[in-house]
Amino acid sequence: MQKLDLVAGATLAVDKPLTWSSFQLVNKVRKECCRYLGIKKLKVGHAGTLDPLASGVMILCTGRHTKRIEELQAGRKEYIADIRLGATTPTFDRESEPDTHFPTEHITPELVVQALKRFVGPIDQVPPTFSAVKVDGRRAYDLARKGRDFELKAKPIVIDELELLECKLPDLKVRVLCSKGTYIRALARDIGQALGSGGYLTDLRRTRVGDYSIDQCITLEELEHFLHEQVMTLEEAASCATN
Protein backbone atom coordinates (compact mmCIF):
# COMPACT_ATOMS: atom_id res chain seq x y z
CA MET A 1 0.00 0.00 0.00
CA GLN A 2 1.35 3.41 -0.97
CA LYS A 3 2.21 5.69 1.91
CA LEU A 4 0.26 8.88 2.56
CA ASP A 5 1.58 12.33 1.64
CA LEU A 6 0.23 14.59 4.39
CA VAL A 7 1.55 17.81 2.85
CA ALA A 8 -0.06 17.15 -0.53
CA GLY A 9 -3.20 15.88 1.14
CA ALA A 10 -4.56 12.89 3.05
CA THR A 11 -7.72 11.85 4.89
CA LEU A 12 -7.39 10.20 8.31
CA ALA A 13 -10.00 8.54 10.52
CA VAL A 14 -9.14 9.11 14.19
CA ASP A 15 -10.83 7.78 17.34
CA LYS A 16 -11.41 10.87 19.48
CA PRO A 17 -10.95 10.07 23.18
CA LEU A 18 -13.58 10.90 25.76
CA THR A 19 -13.24 14.41 27.33
CA TRP A 20 -11.12 15.73 24.46
CA SER A 21 -12.55 18.59 22.42
CA SER A 22 -12.46 18.34 18.64
CA PHE A 23 -10.09 21.34 18.64
CA GLN A 24 -7.69 19.55 21.01
CA LEU A 25 -7.67 16.46 18.79
CA VAL A 26 -6.88 18.44 15.63
CA ASN A 27 -4.09 20.28 17.44
CA LYS A 28 -2.59 17.05 18.78
CA VAL A 29 -2.63 15.34 15.38
CA ARG A 30 -1.20 18.43 13.66
CA LYS A 31 1.59 18.69 16.24
CA GLU A 32 2.56 15.02 15.90
CA CYS A 33 2.46 15.18 12.10
CA CYS A 34 4.62 18.31 12.02
CA ARG A 35 7.12 16.73 14.40
CA TYR A 36 7.35 13.59 12.26
CA LEU A 37 7.78 15.60 9.04
CA GLY A 38 10.12 18.16 10.58
CA ILE A 39 7.98 21.13 9.54
CA LYS A 40 6.35 23.98 11.47
CA LYS A 41 2.98 24.19 9.72
CA LEU A 42 0.52 21.72 8.26
CA LYS A 43 -3.00 22.44 7.06
CA VAL A 44 -5.41 20.19 9.02
CA GLY A 45 -9.20 20.40 9.22
CA HIS A 46 -11.99 18.15 10.50
CA ALA A 47 -15.21 16.97 8.91
CA GLY A 48 -17.60 17.40 11.83
CA THR A 49 -17.06 17.97 15.55
CA LEU A 50 -17.78 15.73 18.50
CA ASP A 51 -18.69 16.99 21.98
CA PRO A 52 -16.05 16.46 24.69
CA LEU A 53 -18.33 13.89 26.37
CA ALA A 54 -18.52 11.86 23.15
CA SER A 55 -15.89 9.60 21.63
CA GLY A 56 -15.37 7.90 18.31
CA VAL A 57 -14.90 8.60 14.63
CA MET A 58 -13.54 11.98 13.58
CA ILE A 59 -12.37 12.54 10.02
CA LEU A 60 -9.30 14.75 9.66
CA CYS A 61 -8.10 16.11 6.32
CA THR A 62 -4.68 17.53 5.52
CA GLY A 63 -3.36 19.61 2.63
CA ARG A 64 -5.57 19.65 -0.46
CA HIS A 65 -7.85 17.03 1.07
CA THR A 66 -9.37 19.82 3.19
CA LYS A 67 -11.40 20.56 0.06
CA ARG A 68 -13.21 17.25 0.76
CA ILE A 69 -14.50 18.39 4.15
CA GLU A 70 -17.95 19.49 2.97
CA GLU A 71 -18.42 16.24 1.05
CA LEU A 72 -17.34 14.15 4.04
CA GLN A 73 -19.56 16.09 6.45
CA ALA A 74 -22.59 15.18 4.34
CA GLY A 75 -22.07 11.45 4.98
CA ARG A 76 -24.46 9.48 7.16
CA LYS A 77 -23.36 9.11 10.78
CA GLU A 78 -23.86 6.20 13.15
CA TYR A 79 -23.87 6.50 16.94
CA ILE A 80 -24.26 4.24 19.96
CA ALA A 81 -26.00 6.29 22.64
CA ASP A 82 -26.81 5.63 26.30
CA ILE A 83 -29.89 7.49 27.51
CA ARG A 84 -31.16 7.81 31.08
CA LEU A 85 -34.88 8.36 31.47
CA GLY A 86 -36.56 10.15 34.36
CA ALA A 87 -34.60 13.40 34.39
CA THR A 88 -33.33 16.24 32.22
CA THR A 89 -30.20 18.38 32.40
CA PRO A 90 -29.67 21.89 30.95
CA THR A 91 -27.12 20.54 28.45
CA PHE A 92 -29.08 17.31 27.74
CA ASP A 93 -26.02 15.26 28.77
CA ARG A 94 -23.73 14.63 31.79
CA GLU A 95 -21.95 17.97 31.42
CA SER A 96 -24.55 19.44 33.79
CA GLU A 97 -26.48 17.99 36.73
CA PRO A 98 -30.16 16.92 36.48
CA ASP A 99 -32.42 19.88 37.16
CA THR A 100 -35.84 18.27 36.72
CA HIS A 101 -37.06 14.76 37.54
CA PHE A 102 -39.94 12.79 36.06
CA PRO A 103 -41.70 9.47 36.76
CA THR A 104 -40.58 6.33 34.92
CA GLU A 105 -42.77 3.66 36.57
CA HIS A 106 -45.19 3.66 33.63
CA ILE A 107 -42.48 2.99 31.02
CA THR A 108 -42.16 -0.54 29.64
CA PRO A 109 -39.85 -1.98 26.95
CA GLU A 110 -42.86 -2.18 24.64
CA LEU A 111 -43.57 1.54 25.12
CA VAL A 112 -39.92 2.33 24.38
CA VAL A 113 -39.99 0.38 21.10
CA GLN A 114 -43.18 2.17 20.01
CA ALA A 115 -41.77 5.58 20.94
CA LEU A 116 -38.57 5.05 18.97
CA LYS A 117 -40.56 4.32 15.81
CA ARG A 118 -41.91 7.90 15.88
CA PHE A 119 -38.46 9.31 15.21
CA VAL A 120 -37.53 7.25 12.15
CA GLY A 121 -37.64 9.18 8.86
CA PRO A 122 -37.63 12.93 8.16
CA ILE A 123 -38.34 14.89 11.34
CA ASP A 124 -37.93 18.43 12.66
CA GLN A 125 -35.55 18.72 15.62
CA VAL A 126 -34.98 21.68 17.94
CA PRO A 127 -31.22 21.89 18.67
CA PRO A 128 -30.00 22.05 22.29
CA THR A 129 -29.67 25.52 23.77
CA PHE A 130 -26.08 24.57 24.65
CA SER A 131 -24.98 24.09 21.04
CA ALA A 132 -22.96 25.87 18.36
CA VAL A 133 -26.08 26.99 16.48
CA LYS A 134 -25.95 30.73 15.80
CA VAL A 135 -28.58 33.15 17.11
CA ASP A 136 -28.24 36.64 15.66
CA GLY A 137 -24.57 35.95 14.98
CA ARG A 138 -23.85 34.56 18.47
CA ARG A 139 -23.30 30.93 19.45
CA ALA A 140 -26.27 29.54 21.36
CA TYR A 141 -24.03 28.09 24.09
CA ASP A 142 -22.56 31.54 24.78
CA LEU A 143 -26.04 33.00 25.24
CA ALA A 144 -27.17 30.05 27.36
CA ARG A 145 -24.18 30.34 29.69
CA LYS A 146 -24.99 34.02 30.21
CA GLY A 147 -28.58 33.16 31.11
CA ARG A 148 -30.07 34.88 28.06
CA ASP A 149 -33.56 33.92 26.91
CA PHE A 150 -33.81 32.85 23.29
CA GLU A 151 -35.64 30.34 21.14
CA LEU A 152 -34.09 27.99 18.59
CA LYS A 153 -35.99 26.99 15.48
CA ALA A 154 -36.54 23.36 14.58
CA LYS A 155 -34.37 22.07 11.75
CA PRO A 156 -35.14 19.23 9.33
CA ILE A 157 -33.06 16.08 9.83
CA VAL A 158 -33.40 12.44 8.80
CA ILE A 159 -33.07 9.45 11.11
CA ASP A 160 -32.64 6.39 8.90
CA GLU A 161 -32.46 3.82 11.68
CA LEU A 162 -33.11 3.89 15.42
CA GLU A 163 -32.51 0.51 17.06
CA LEU A 164 -33.00 -0.39 20.72
CA LEU A 165 -29.91 -2.38 21.79
CA GLU A 166 -30.56 -2.60 25.54
CA CYS A 167 -33.46 -1.70 27.80
CA LYS A 168 -32.54 -1.74 31.48
CA LEU A 169 -34.98 0.89 32.68
CA PRO A 170 -34.44 3.71 33.35
CA ASP A 171 -31.43 3.27 31.04
CA LEU A 172 -31.55 2.68 27.30
CA LYS A 173 -28.85 1.94 24.75
CA VAL A 174 -29.72 2.76 21.14
CA ARG A 175 -28.02 2.74 17.75
CA VAL A 176 -28.75 5.76 15.56
CA LEU A 177 -28.07 6.18 11.85
CA CYS A 178 -28.78 9.75 10.86
CA SER A 179 -28.11 12.73 8.63
CA LYS A 180 -25.77 15.63 9.12
CA GLY A 181 -27.03 18.14 11.69
CA THR A 182 -28.62 15.61 14.05
CA TYR A 183 -28.10 16.28 17.76
CA ILE A 184 -28.18 13.00 19.67
CA ARG A 185 -28.52 15.00 22.91
CA ALA A 186 -31.72 16.52 21.55
CA LEU A 187 -32.92 13.07 20.48
CA ALA A 188 -32.43 11.84 24.07
CA ARG A 189 -34.56 14.75 25.28
CA ASP A 190 -37.27 14.04 22.71
CA ILE A 191 -37.39 10.30 23.43
CA GLY A 192 -37.88 11.11 27.11
CA GLN A 193 -40.74 13.47 26.27
CA ALA A 194 -42.34 10.91 23.94
CA LEU A 195 -42.38 8.48 26.87
CA GLY A 196 -44.08 11.00 29.16
CA SER A 197 -40.89 11.48 31.13
CA GLY A 198 -37.50 13.13 30.68
CA GLY A 199 -34.26 11.93 29.17
CA TYR A 200 -30.60 12.89 28.85
CA LEU A 201 -27.49 11.44 27.28
CA THR A 202 -25.08 9.56 29.55
CA ASP A 203 -22.67 8.24 26.92
CA LEU A 204 -22.15 8.70 23.17
CA ARG A 205 -19.82 6.99 20.72
CA ARG A 206 -19.76 7.78 17.01
CA THR A 207 -19.09 4.54 15.18
CA ARG A 208 -19.29 5.65 11.56
CA VAL A 209 -19.02 8.74 9.34
CA GLY A 210 -19.85 7.99 5.72
CA ASP A 211 -17.56 5.18 4.59
CA TYR A 212 -15.27 5.43 7.64
CA SER A 213 -16.05 3.10 10.56
CA ILE A 214 -14.60 2.92 14.06
CA ASP A 215 -12.53 -0.17 13.25
CA GLN A 216 -10.65 1.86 10.62
CA CYS A 217 -9.70 4.59 13.09
CA ILE A 218 -6.27 5.40 14.48
CA THR A 219 -6.12 5.89 18.24
CA LEU A 220 -3.81 8.53 19.72
CA GLU A 221 -1.73 5.70 21.21
CA GLU A 222 -1.21 4.32 17.69
CA LEU A 223 -0.53 7.68 16.03
CA GLU A 224 3.27 7.72 16.28
CA HIS A 225 3.58 4.18 14.93
CA PHE A 226 1.06 4.97 12.16
CA LEU A 227 3.07 7.99 11.03
CA HIS A 228 6.29 6.01 10.78
CA GLU A 229 4.66 3.09 8.99
CA GLN A 230 2.08 4.75 6.73
CA VAL A 231 3.18 8.34 6.07
CA MET A 232 5.86 9.56 3.66
CA THR A 233 8.73 11.66 4.89
CA LEU A 234 9.42 14.86 2.96
CA GLU A 235 12.28 13.08 1.22
CA GLU A 236 10.07 10.18 0.15
CA ALA A 237 7.41 12.59 -1.12
CA ALA A 238 10.00 14.53 -3.16
CA SER A 239 11.32 11.29 -4.63
CA CYS A 240 7.82 10.22 -5.67
CA ALA A 241 7.20 13.60 -7.29
CA THR A 242 10.31 13.29 -9.49
CA ASN A 243 9.67 9.70 -10.59
C-alpha angles and dihedrals in degrees: 000000000000115000121247123257104214095184094053091041142286139174119226131188110213130185104231111216122233115270093020117117118228088245091055091050094051091048092049094049092045091050093050092046092050091048092051093048095041094235134123101221136037127170108238128168136168132230100223133346130248124210116250090249091056129075136193143061119023120168115218123191127197133195115343091353088078084081086069094061097097091048092049093047089058092062121110114264129215124204138180107213133187113208128189116207126207100053144049132213128204091247094039090237141061093285088091133032123257110273101179131035130204137187119266101176092101094054118103131177088253091055090049092053091050092047093051091055089064091066099052115106131018110346138162114244129192108220120232116270087234095063140104093256110129123240113189089336095312128106111252092228091057091053092044093052089052091052094246119160115234140142127230121212122234115255128207115251135161126230107195097181135010112180127182107226100172135008113192098150128258084023126067132186116202138176115222128194109187150151130267113285097036115139110208089194089059090047089055089053092048094047089053091051092047088056093051091252138072133274141191137179118261099174136007132187123179107216101177142022112185107304094348117094131188093255089062093054128110115227120217088248089058096043099093093048091045092054093051094045104036109024128078121237116230089259093053091048091051090049091052091049092055096046 
